[in-house]
Amino acid sequence: MNNEELKIDSEKLPRHVAIIMDGNGRWASVRGLLRSAGHSAGVKTLKKILTTAVNLKLEALTVYAFSTENWKRPHAEVDFLMHLFSEYIEREKAEMHSNNVQLKFIGRLEEFSAGIQKQMYDAVELMKNNTGVKFNIAANYGGQDEIVRATQNLAKKISAGELQPENITAEIFETELDTKSQPPVDLLIRTGGDYRISNFLLWQSAYAELWFTDTTFPEFTQEEFISALVDFGKRDRKFGAIK
Ligand code: IPE
Ligand code: IPE
Ligand code: MG
């Protein structure tokens, strides 16, 4: 389906959509399933959402897959999520590549196993010359951690005499973020019924429009995703100014 068939005005589409894919565990619990089944079901939803983003020619899509706080979960769940990552990358990378997707992982990647890091690196390398949707998977990602890492890099440049403190601007700061050279988040979606940001894209969402739904991520459909995009087109964005 293209934008015309979907009756979407391309002009009013967000450039960058971010999704907090939440509610996998609850989706599974109410069905008497293990939480891991919820995560597997969530991966199926993610595939559909990425397809929609490709069809609509969104510029950037960032999804929250694992936060810097998610290590607090039981070992077995963390292990399962790691296994799911590696399976997802291997299974989906060829199709992503054929869809011209530019894959990127954002977060503190060095804490993943060497094997997963290699898979991430290889998949990103495969797609590095693609020109379609920028697809960022936030893995071991925390907004505060990203800001701290950016600050450390700037501090190193200052101590090396490459940068003066007074020359740090918001634009310079952004060049140290994982999402450098990508547009800010226009639309931030959270599934699963909670109304919080949970340390996601704190800097990039400064002026994001927020969209919350009670639907859990495994139940989130392309139709509901599109309705969020259509709703975004009706928002009155002011960025602090007066219309
Ligand atoms: C989101 O679903 C996926 C990850 C955090 C990895 P949850 O696992 O948080 O699901 P709920 O919130 O417990 O239902
Ligand atoms: C946010 O969901 C992280 C991801 C979706 C990966 P959480 O389930 O970890 O967030 P909290 O704990 O409810 O804030
Ligand atoms: Mg959750």
PDB file of C-alpha atoms and ligand atoms in Angstrom:
ATOM      1  CA  MET A   1       0.000   0.000   0.000  1.00  0.00           C
ATOM      2  CA  ASN A   2       1.281   3.462  -0.797  1.00  0.00           C
ATOM      3  CA  ASN A   3       0.397   6.777   0.818  1.00  0.00           C
ATOM      4  CA  GLU A   4      -2.410   7.466  -1.634  1.00  0.00           C
ATOM      5  CA  GLU A   5      -4.071   4.133  -0.999  1.00  0.00           C
ATOM      6  CA  LEU A   6      -3.718   4.751   2.727  1.00  0.00           C
ATOM      7  CA  LYS A   7      -5.235   8.226   2.274  1.00  0.00           C
ATOM      8  CA  ILE A   8      -2.281   9.789   4.046  1.00  0.00           C
ATOM      9  CA  ASP A   9      -1.044  13.255   3.253  1.00  0.00           C
ATOM     10  CA  SER A  10       2.740  12.754   2.929  1.00  0.00           C
ATOM     11  CA  GLU A  11       3.295  16.425   3.768  1.00  0.00           C
ATOM     12  CA  LYS A  12       1.825  15.908   7.219  1.00  0.00           C
ATOM     13  CA  LEU A  13       3.765  12.786   8.088  1.00  0.00           C
ATOM     14  CA  PRO A  14       6.307  12.963  10.894  1.00  0.00           C
ATOM     15  CA  ARG A  15       9.918  12.754   9.731  1.00  0.00           C
ATOM     16  CA  HIS A  16      11.019  10.769  12.764  1.00  0.00           C
ATOM     17  CA  VAL A  17       8.777   8.390  14.713  1.00  0.00           C
ATOM     18  CA  ALA A  18       9.913   6.753  17.950  1.00  0.00           C
ATOM     19  CA  ILE A  19       8.117   3.842  19.595  1.00  0.00           C
ATOM     20  CA  ILE A  20       8.299   2.537  23.159  1.00  0.00           C
ATOM     21  CA  MET A  21       7.240  -1.037  22.435  1.00  0.00           C
ATOM     22  CA  ASP A  22       5.704  -1.848  25.797  1.00  0.00           C
ATOM     23  CA  GLY A  23       3.234  -4.398  27.144  1.00  0.00           C
ATOM     24  CA  ASN A  24       4.724  -7.665  25.852  1.00  0.00           C
ATOM     25  CA  GLY A  25       4.823  -9.234  29.318  1.00  0.00           C
ATOM     26  CA  ARG A  26       1.252  -8.289  30.193  1.00  0.00           C
ATOM     27  CA  TRP A  27       0.027  -9.499  26.804  1.00  0.00           C
ATOM     28  CA  ALA A  28       1.509 -12.910  27.630  1.00  0.00           C
ATOM     29  CA  SER A  29       0.401 -12.992  31.291  1.00  0.00           C
ATOM     30  CA  VAL A  30      -3.282 -12.493  30.567  1.00  0.00           C
ATOM     31  CA  ARG A  31      -3.080 -15.391  28.128  1.00  0.00           C
ATOM     32  CA  GLY A  32      -1.377 -17.663  30.641  1.00  0.00           C
ATOM     33  CA  LEU A  33       1.803 -17.613  28.575  1.00  0.00           C
ATOM     34  CA  LEU A  34       5.400 -16.969  29.564  1.00  0.00           C
ATOM     35  CA  ARG A  35       6.654 -13.398  29.226  1.00  0.00           C
ATOM     36  CA  SER A  36       9.041 -14.650  26.546  1.00  0.00           C
ATOM     37  CA  ALA A  37       6.040 -15.503  24.339  1.00  0.00           C
ATOM     38  CA  GLY A  38       5.051 -11.851  24.623  1.00  0.00           C
ATOM     39  CA  HIS A  39       8.462 -10.742  23.413  1.00  0.00           C
ATOM     40  CA  SER A  40       8.278 -13.116  20.445  1.00  0.00           C
ATOM     41  CA  ALA A  41       4.809 -11.777  19.608  1.00  0.00           C
ATOM     42  CA  GLY A  42       6.188  -8.238  19.853  1.00  0.00           C
ATOM     43  CA  VAL A  43       8.807  -9.048  17.224  1.00  0.00           C
ATOM     44  CA  LYS A  44       6.012  -9.929  14.789  1.00  0.00           C
ATOM     45  CA  THR A  45       4.408  -6.543  15.391  1.00  0.00           C
ATOM     46  CA  LEU A  46       7.747  -4.836  14.844  1.00  0.00           C
ATOM     47  CA  LYS A  47       8.055  -6.455  11.424  1.00  0.00           C
ATOM     48  CA  LYS A  48       4.677  -5.003  10.393  1.00  0.00           C
ATOM     49  CA  ILE A  49       5.510  -1.562  11.749  1.00  0.00           C
ATOM     50  CA  LEU A  50       8.797  -1.475   9.844  1.00  0.00           C
ATOM     51  CA  THR A  51       6.982  -2.536   6.660  1.00  0.00           C
ATOM     52  CA  THR A  52       4.543   0.342   7.143  1.00  0.00           C
ATOM     53  CA  ALA A  53       7.413   2.771   7.724  1.00  0.00           C
ATOM     54  CA  VAL A  54       9.063   1.560   4.505  1.00  0.00           C
ATOM     55  CA  ASN A  55       5.823   1.837   2.519  1.00  0.00           C
ATOM     56  CA  LEU A  56       5.128   5.329   3.838  1.00  0.00           C
ATOM     57  CA  LYS A  57       8.757   6.339   3.218  1.00  0.00           C
ATOM     58  CA  LEU A  58       9.217   7.644   6.749  1.00  0.00           C
ATOM     59  CA  GLU A  59      12.620   9.234   7.154  1.00  0.00           C
ATOM     60  CA  ALA A  60      13.448   7.686  10.530  1.00  0.00           C
ATOM     61  CA  LEU A  61      11.973   5.111  12.899  1.00  0.00           C
ATOM     62  CA  THR A  62      13.503   4.435  16.315  1.00  0.00           C
ATOM     63  CA  VAL A  63      12.252   1.565  18.453  1.00  0.00           C
ATOM     64  CA  TYR A  64      13.020   0.893  22.102  1.00  0.00           C
ATOM     65  CA  ALA A  65      14.038  -2.748  22.347  1.00  0.00           C
ATOM     66  CA  PHE A  66      16.082  -2.894  25.569  1.00  0.00           C
ATOM     67  CA  SER A  67      16.788  -0.161  28.081  1.00  0.00           C
ATOM     68  CA  THR A  68      19.823   0.371  30.308  1.00  0.00           C
ATOM     69  CA  GLU A  69      17.416  -0.444  33.165  1.00  0.00           C
ATOM     70  CA  ASN A  70      16.129  -3.714  31.674  1.00  0.00           C
ATOM     71  CA  TRP A  71      19.203  -5.591  33.013  1.00  0.00           C
ATOM     72  CA  LYS A  72      17.325  -5.535  36.342  1.00  0.00           C
ATOM     73  CA  ARG A  73      14.992  -8.232  34.997  1.00  0.00           C
ATOM     74  CA  PRO A  74      15.428 -11.928  35.805  1.00  0.00           C
ATOM     75  CA  HIS A  75      18.451 -13.485  34.148  1.00  0.00           C
ATOM     76  CA  ALA A  76      16.313 -15.860  32.086  1.00  0.00           C
ATOM     77  CA  GLU A  77      14.288 -13.009  30.579  1.00  0.00           C
ATOM     78  CA  VAL A  78      17.407 -10.996  29.738  1.00  0.00           C
ATOM     79  CA  ASP A  79      18.932 -14.098  28.142  1.00  0.00           C
ATOM     80  CA  PHE A  80      15.819 -14.701  26.118  1.00  0.00           C
ATOM     81  CA  LEU A  81      15.824 -11.105  24.868  1.00  0.00           C
ATOM     82  CA  MET A  82      19.482 -11.449  23.805  1.00  0.00           C
ATOM     83  CA  HIS A  83      18.647 -14.634  21.943  1.00  0.00           C
ATOM     84  CA  LEU A  84      15.707 -12.849  20.284  1.00  0.00           C
ATOM     85  CA  PHE A  85      17.991 -10.018  19.155  1.00  0.00           C
ATOM     86  CA  SER A  86      20.393 -12.302  17.463  1.00  0.00           C
ATOM     87  CA  GLU A  87      17.614 -14.336  15.840  1.00  0.00           C
ATOM     88  CA  TYR A  88      15.836 -11.181  14.662  1.00  0.00           C
ATOM     89  CA  ILE A  89      18.960  -9.703  13.075  1.00  0.00           C
ATOM     90  CA  GLU A  90      19.805 -12.910  11.207  1.00  0.00           C
ATOM     91  CA  ARG A  91      16.262 -13.536  10.047  1.00  0.00           C
ATOM     92  CA  GLU A  92      15.350 -10.017   8.991  1.00  0.00           C
ATOM     93  CA  LYS A  93      18.527  -8.436   7.664  1.00  0.00           C
ATOM     94  CA  ALA A  94      18.218  -9.626   4.051  1.00  0.00           C
ATOM     95  CA  GLU A  95      14.657  -8.348   3.748  1.00  0.00           C
ATOM     96  CA  MET A  96      15.540  -5.068   5.438  1.00  0.00           C
ATOM     97  CA  HIS A  97      18.408  -4.658   2.995  1.00  0.00           C
ATOM     98  CA  SER A  98      16.176  -5.380   0.014  1.00  0.00           C
ATOM     99  CA  ASN A  99      13.824  -2.688   1.343  1.00  0.00           C
ATOM    100  CA  ASN A 100      16.705  -0.171   1.294  1.00  0.00           C
ATOM    101  CA  VAL A 101      16.543   0.203   5.104  1.00  0.00           C
ATOM    102  CA  GLN A 102      19.497   1.882   6.845  1.00  0.00           C
ATOM    103  CA  LEU A 103      19.871  -0.064  10.069  1.00  0.00           C
ATOM    104  CA  LYS A 104      21.543   1.371  13.155  1.00  0.00           C
ATOM    105  CA  PHE A 105      21.793   0.284  16.768  1.00  0.00           C
ATOM    106  CA  ILE A 106      21.837   2.998  19.389  1.00  0.00           C
ATOM    107  CA  GLY A 107      22.895   2.580  22.998  1.00  0.00           C
ATOM    108  CA  ARG A 108      25.803   1.219  24.964  1.00  0.00           C
ATOM    109  CA  LEU A 109      26.522  -1.645  22.589  1.00  0.00           C
ATOM    110  CA  GLU A 110      29.843  -2.708  24.118  1.00  0.00           C
ATOM    111  CA  GLU A 111      27.956  -4.427  26.948  1.00  0.00           C
ATOM    112  CA  PHE A 112      26.479  -7.004  24.564  1.00  0.00           C
ATOM    113  CA  SER A 113      28.258 -10.301  23.979  1.00  0.00           C
ATOM    114  CA  ALA A 114      30.958 -10.297  21.315  1.00  0.00           C
ATOM    115  CA  GLY A 115      28.745 -12.532  19.151  1.00  0.00           C
ATOM    116  CA  ILE A 116      25.775 -10.164  19.204  1.00  0.00           C
ATOM    117  CA  GLN A 117      28.013  -7.150  18.637  1.00  0.00           C
ATOM    118  CA  LYS A 118      29.425  -8.857  15.537  1.00  0.00           C
ATOM    119  CA  GLN A 119      25.929  -9.596  14.221  1.00  0.00           C
ATOM    120  CA  MET A 120      24.923  -5.987  14.808  1.00  0.00           C
ATOM    121  CA  TYR A 121      28.061  -4.701  13.113  1.00  0.00           C
ATOM    122  CA  ASP A 122      27.657  -7.008  10.092  1.00  0.00           C
ATOM    123  CA  ALA A 123      23.998  -6.104   9.588  1.00  0.00           C
ATOM    124  CA  VAL A 124      24.765  -2.371   9.820  1.00  0.00           C
ATOM    125  CA  GLU A 125      27.682  -2.769   7.384  1.00  0.00           C
ATOM    126  CA  LEU A 126      25.431  -4.612   4.919  1.00  0.00           C
ATOM    127  CA  MET A 127      22.979  -1.701   4.866  1.00  0.00           C
ATOM    128  CA  LYS A 128      25.376   1.222   5.227  1.00  0.00           C
ATOM    129  CA  ASN A 129      24.932   2.510   1.678  1.00  0.00           C
ATOM    130  CA  ASN A 130      21.149   2.211   1.684  1.00  0.00           C
ATOM    131  CA  THR A 131      19.096   5.365   1.328  1.00  0.00           C
ATOM    132  CA  GLY A 132      15.644   4.400   2.665  1.00  0.00           C
ATOM    133  CA  VAL A 133      14.181   4.634   6.141  1.00  0.00           C
ATOM    134  CA  LYS A 134      16.702   5.097   8.935  1.00  0.00           C
ATOM    135  CA  PHE A 135      15.784   2.299  11.317  1.00  0.00           C
ATOM    136  CA  ASN A 136      17.336   2.705  14.752  1.00  0.00           C
ATOM    137  CA  ILE A 137      17.041  -0.102  17.258  1.00  0.00           C
ATOM    138  CA  ALA A 138      17.649   1.184  20.779  1.00  0.00           C
ATOM    139  CA  ALA A 139      19.449  -1.617  22.586  1.00  0.00           C
ATOM    140  CA  ASN A 140      20.976  -1.177  26.026  1.00  0.00           C
ATOM    141  CA  TYR A 141      19.869   2.365  25.464  1.00  0.00           C
ATOM    142  CA  GLY A 142      19.137   5.036  28.055  1.00  0.00           C
ATOM    143  CA  GLY A 143      18.600   8.705  27.277  1.00  0.00           C
ATOM    144  CA  GLN A 144      20.589   9.757  30.329  1.00  0.00           C
ATOM    145  CA  ASP A 145      23.387   7.349  29.465  1.00  0.00           C
ATOM    146  CA  GLU A 146      23.530   8.736  25.915  1.00  0.00           C
ATOM    147  CA  ILE A 147      23.788  12.298  27.256  1.00  0.00           C
ATOM    148  CA  VAL A 148      26.519  11.262  29.698  1.00  0.00           C
ATOM    149  CA  ARG A 149      28.486   9.547  26.900  1.00  0.00           C
ATOM    150  CA  ALA A 150      28.132  12.639  24.710  1.00  0.00           C
ATOM    151  CA  THR A 151      29.366  14.815  27.579  1.00  0.00           C
ATOM    152  CA  GLN A 152      32.358  12.550  28.153  1.00  0.00           C
ATOM    153  CA  ASN A 153      33.304  12.823  24.471  1.00  0.00           C
ATOM    154  CA  LEU A 154      33.065  16.602  24.568  1.00  0.00           C
ATOM    155  CA  ALA A 155      35.123  16.706  27.764  1.00  0.00           C
ATOM    156  CA  LYS A 156      37.828  14.609  26.065  1.00  0.00           C
ATOM    157  CA  LYS A 157      37.925  17.080  23.178  1.00  0.00           C
ATOM    158  CA  ILE A 158      38.280  19.937  25.625  1.00  0.00           C
ATOM    159  CA  SER A 159      41.137  18.289  27.497  1.00  0.00           C
ATOM    160  CA  ALA A 160      42.856  17.553  24.182  1.00  0.00           C
ATOM    161  CA  GLY A 161      42.576  21.255  23.341  1.00  0.00           C
ATOM    162  CA  GLU A 162      40.320  20.561  20.340  1.00  0.00           C
ATOM    163  CA  LEU A 163      37.290  22.397  21.722  1.00  0.00           C
ATOM    164  CA  GLN A 164      36.593  25.421  23.926  1.00  0.00           C
ATOM    165  CA  PRO A 165      33.814  25.039  26.543  1.00  0.00           C
ATOM    166  CA  GLU A 166      32.129  28.243  25.377  1.00  0.00           C
ATOM    167  CA  ASN A 167      31.878  26.811  21.855  1.00  0.00           C
ATOM    168  CA  ILE A 168      29.585  23.961  22.928  1.00  0.00           C
ATOM    169  CA  THR A 169      26.173  24.602  21.405  1.00  0.00           C
ATOM    170  CA  ALA A 170      23.089  22.408  21.114  1.00  0.00           C
ATOM    171  CA  GLU A 171      24.173  21.647  17.523  1.00  0.00           C
ATOM    172  CA  ILE A 172      27.675  20.586  18.634  1.00  0.00           C
ATOM    173  CA  PHE A 173      26.170  18.517  21.452  1.00  0.00           C
ATOM    174  CA  GLU A 174      23.931  16.686  18.988  1.00  0.00           C
ATOM    175  CA  THR A 175      26.920  15.584  16.945  1.00  0.00           C
ATOM    176  CA  GLU A 176      27.919  13.391  19.911  1.00  0.00           C
ATOM    177  CA  LEU A 177      24.518  11.708  20.235  1.00  0.00           C
ATOM    178  CA  ASP A 178      23.841   8.239  18.826  1.00  0.00           C
ATOM    179  CA  THR A 179      21.238   9.746  16.472  1.00  0.00           C
ATOM    180  CA  LYS A 180      23.584  12.356  14.997  1.00  0.00           C
ATOM    181  CA  SER A 181      22.524  13.745  11.602  1.00  0.00           C
ATOM    182  CA  GLN A 182      18.986  12.428  12.046  1.00  0.00           C
ATOM    183  CA  PRO A 183      15.963  14.692  12.521  1.00  0.00           C
ATOM    184  CA  PRO A 184      14.563  15.174  16.043  1.00  0.00           C
ATOM    185  CA  VAL A 185      11.671  12.946  17.100  1.00  0.00           C
ATOM    186  CA  ASP A 186       8.380  14.356  15.815  1.00  0.00           C
ATOM    187  CA  LEU A 187       6.083  11.670  17.154  1.00  0.00           C
ATOM    188  CA  LEU A 188       6.677   9.484  20.201  1.00  0.00           C
ATOM    189  CA  ILE A 189       4.322   6.516  20.560  1.00  0.00           C
ATOM    190  CA  ARG A 190       4.048   4.338  23.675  1.00  0.00           C
ATOM    191  CA  THR A 191       1.968   1.179  23.695  1.00  0.00           C
ATOM    192  CA  GLY A 192       0.959  -0.756  26.812  1.00  0.00           C
ATOM    193  CA  GLY A 193      -1.011   1.833  28.734  1.00  0.00           C
ATOM    194  CA  ASP A 194       1.675   3.609  30.768  1.00  0.00           C
ATOM    195  CA  TYR A 195       2.202   7.337  30.498  1.00  0.00           C
ATOM    196  CA  ARG A 196       5.924   7.762  30.877  1.00  0.00           C
ATOM    197  CA  ILE A 197       9.088   8.125  28.827  1.00  0.00           C
ATOM    198  CA  SER A 198      11.207   5.527  30.691  1.00  0.00           C
ATOM    199  CA  ASN A 199      14.530   7.154  29.756  1.00  0.00           C
ATOM    200  CA  PHE A 200      13.949   7.030  25.972  1.00  0.00           C
ATOM    201  CA  LEU A 201      15.368   9.683  23.595  1.00  0.00           C
ATOM    202  CA  LEU A 202      15.294  12.437  26.217  1.00  0.00           C
ATOM    203  CA  TRP A 203      17.178  14.989  24.146  1.00  0.00           C
ATOM    204  CA  GLN A 204      15.656  14.095  20.774  1.00  0.00           C
ATOM    205  CA  SER A 205      12.062  14.232  22.053  1.00  0.00           C
ATOM    206  CA  ALA A 206      12.298  17.809  23.341  1.00  0.00           C
ATOM    207  CA  TYR A 207       9.426  18.863  21.043  1.00  0.00           C
ATOM    208  CA  ALA A 208       7.956  15.486  20.153  1.00  0.00           C
ATOM    209  CA  GLU A 209       4.203  15.051  19.986  1.00  0.00           C
ATOM    210  CA  LEU A 210       3.256  12.276  22.414  1.00  0.00           C
ATOM    211  CA  TRP A 211       0.795   9.508  21.583  1.00  0.00           C
ATOM    212  CA  PHE A 212      -0.199   6.852  24.113  1.00  0.00           C
ATOM    213  CA  THR A 213      -2.362   3.777  23.673  1.00  0.00           C
ATOM    214  CA  ASP A 214      -3.559   1.043  26.045  1.00  0.00           C
ATOM    215  CA  THR A 215      -3.005  -1.508  23.286  1.00  0.00           C
ATOM    216  CA  THR A 216      -0.104  -3.796  24.151  1.00  0.00           C
ATOM    217  CA  PHE A 217       2.674  -3.995  21.581  1.00  0.00           C
ATOM    218  CA  PRO A 218       1.823  -7.529  20.370  1.00  0.00           C
ATOM    219  CA  GLU A 219      -1.727  -6.304  19.637  1.00  0.00           C
ATOM    220  CA  PHE A 220      -0.635  -3.015  18.052  1.00  0.00           C
ATOM    221  CA  THR A 221      -1.659  -3.052  14.390  1.00  0.00           C
ATOM    222  CA  GLN A 222      -0.620  -1.236  11.229  1.00  0.00           C
ATOM    223  CA  GLU A 223      -4.049   0.434  11.322  1.00  0.00           C
ATOM    224  CA  GLU A 224      -3.484   1.819  14.809  1.00  0.00           C
ATOM    225  CA  PHE A 225       0.019   2.924  13.828  1.00  0.00           C
ATOM    226  CA  ILE A 226      -1.446   4.765  10.858  1.00  0.00           C
ATOM    227  CA  SER A 227      -4.110   6.351  13.045  1.00  0.00           C
ATOM    228  CA  ALA A 228      -1.309   7.734  15.267  1.00  0.00           C
ATOM    229  CA  LEU A 229       0.376   9.166  12.164  1.00  0.00           C
ATOM    230  CA  VAL A 230      -2.892  10.716  10.974  1.00  0.00           C
ATOM    231  CA  ASP A 231      -3.496  12.165  14.440  1.00  0.00           C
ATOM    232  CA  PHE A 232       0.000  13.676  14.362  1.00  0.00           C
ATOM    233  CA  GLY A 233      -0.983  15.508  11.161  1.00  0.00           C
ATOM    234  CA  LYS A 234      -3.760  17.290  13.086  1.00  0.00           C
ATOM    235  CA  ARG A 235      -1.543  18.524  15.925  1.00  0.00           C
ATOM    236  CA  ASP A 236      -0.751  22.202  16.189  1.00  0.00           C
ATOM    237  CA  ARG A 237       3.006  22.373  16.717  1.00  0.00           C
ATOM    238  CA  LYS A 238       4.286  25.691  17.967  1.00  0.00           C
ATOM    239  CA  PHE A 239       7.823  25.109  19.244  1.00  0.00           C
ATOM    240  CA  GLY A 240       7.373  27.886  21.772  1.00  0.00           C
ATOM    241  CA  ALA A 241       6.205  30.471  19.261  1.00  0.00           C
ATOM    242  CA  ILE A 242       2.790  32.028  18.700  1.00  0.00           C
ATOM    243  CA  LYS A 243       0.902  31.202  15.532  1.00  0.00           C
TER     244      LYS A 243
HETATM  245  C1  IPE B   1       8.466  -4.248  26.585  1.00  0.00           C
HETATM  246  O1  IPE B   1       7.536  -5.093  27.158  1.00  0.00           O
HETATM  247  C2  IPE B   1       9.662  -4.996  26.071  1.00  0.00           C
HETATM  248  C3  IPE B   1      10.886  -4.784  26.838  1.00  0.00           C
HETATM  249  C4  IPE B   1      11.025  -3.965  27.846  1.00  0.00           C
HETATM  250  C5  IPE B   1      12.035  -5.575  26.439  1.00  0.00           C
HETATM  251  P1  IPE B   1       7.606  -5.461  28.704  1.00  0.00           P
HETATM  252  O2  IPE B   1       8.426  -6.695  28.858  1.00  0.00           O
HETATM  253  O3  IPE B   1       8.057  -4.308  29.505  1.00  0.00           O
HETATM  254  O4  IPE B   1       6.089  -5.791  29.000  1.00  0.00           O
HETATM  255  P2  IPE B   1       5.274  -5.385  30.288  1.00  0.00           P
HETATM  256  O5  IPE B   1       5.393  -3.898  30.430  1.00  0.00           O
HETATM  257  O6  IPE B   1       5.889  -6.105  31.432  1.00  0.00           O
HETATM  258  O7  IPE B   1       3.879  -5.820  29.996  1.00  0.00           O
HETATM  259  C1  IPE B   2      10.591   0.626  28.363  1.00  0.00           C
HETATM  260  O1  IPE B   2       9.709  -0.294  28.890  1.00  0.00           O
HETATM  261  C2  IPE B   2      11.734  -0.084  27.689  1.00  0.00           C
HETATM  262  C3  IPE B   2      11.397  -0.798  26.458  1.00  0.00           C
HETATM  263  C4  IPE B   2      10.239  -0.807  25.870  1.00  0.00           C
HETATM  264  C5  IPE B   2      12.479  -1.509  25.871  1.00  0.00           C
HETATM  265  P1  IPE B   2       9.814  -0.784  30.404  1.00  0.00           P
HETATM  266  O2  IPE B   2       8.756  -1.781  30.588  1.00  0.00           O
HETATM  267  O3  IPE B   2      11.202  -1.200  30.719  1.00  0.00           O
HETATM  268  O4  IPE B   2       9.503   0.557  31.187  1.00  0.00           O
HETATM  269  P2  IPE B   2       9.003   0.766  32.692  1.00  0.00           P
HETATM  270  O5  IPE B   2       9.877  -0.061  33.555  1.00  0.00           O
HETATM  271  O6  IPE B   2       7.573   0.323  32.745  1.00  0.00           O
HETATM  272  O7  IPE B   2       9.122   2.239  32.920  1.00  0.00           O
HETATM  273 MG    MG B   3       7.060  -2.757  30.351  1.00  0.00          MG
END
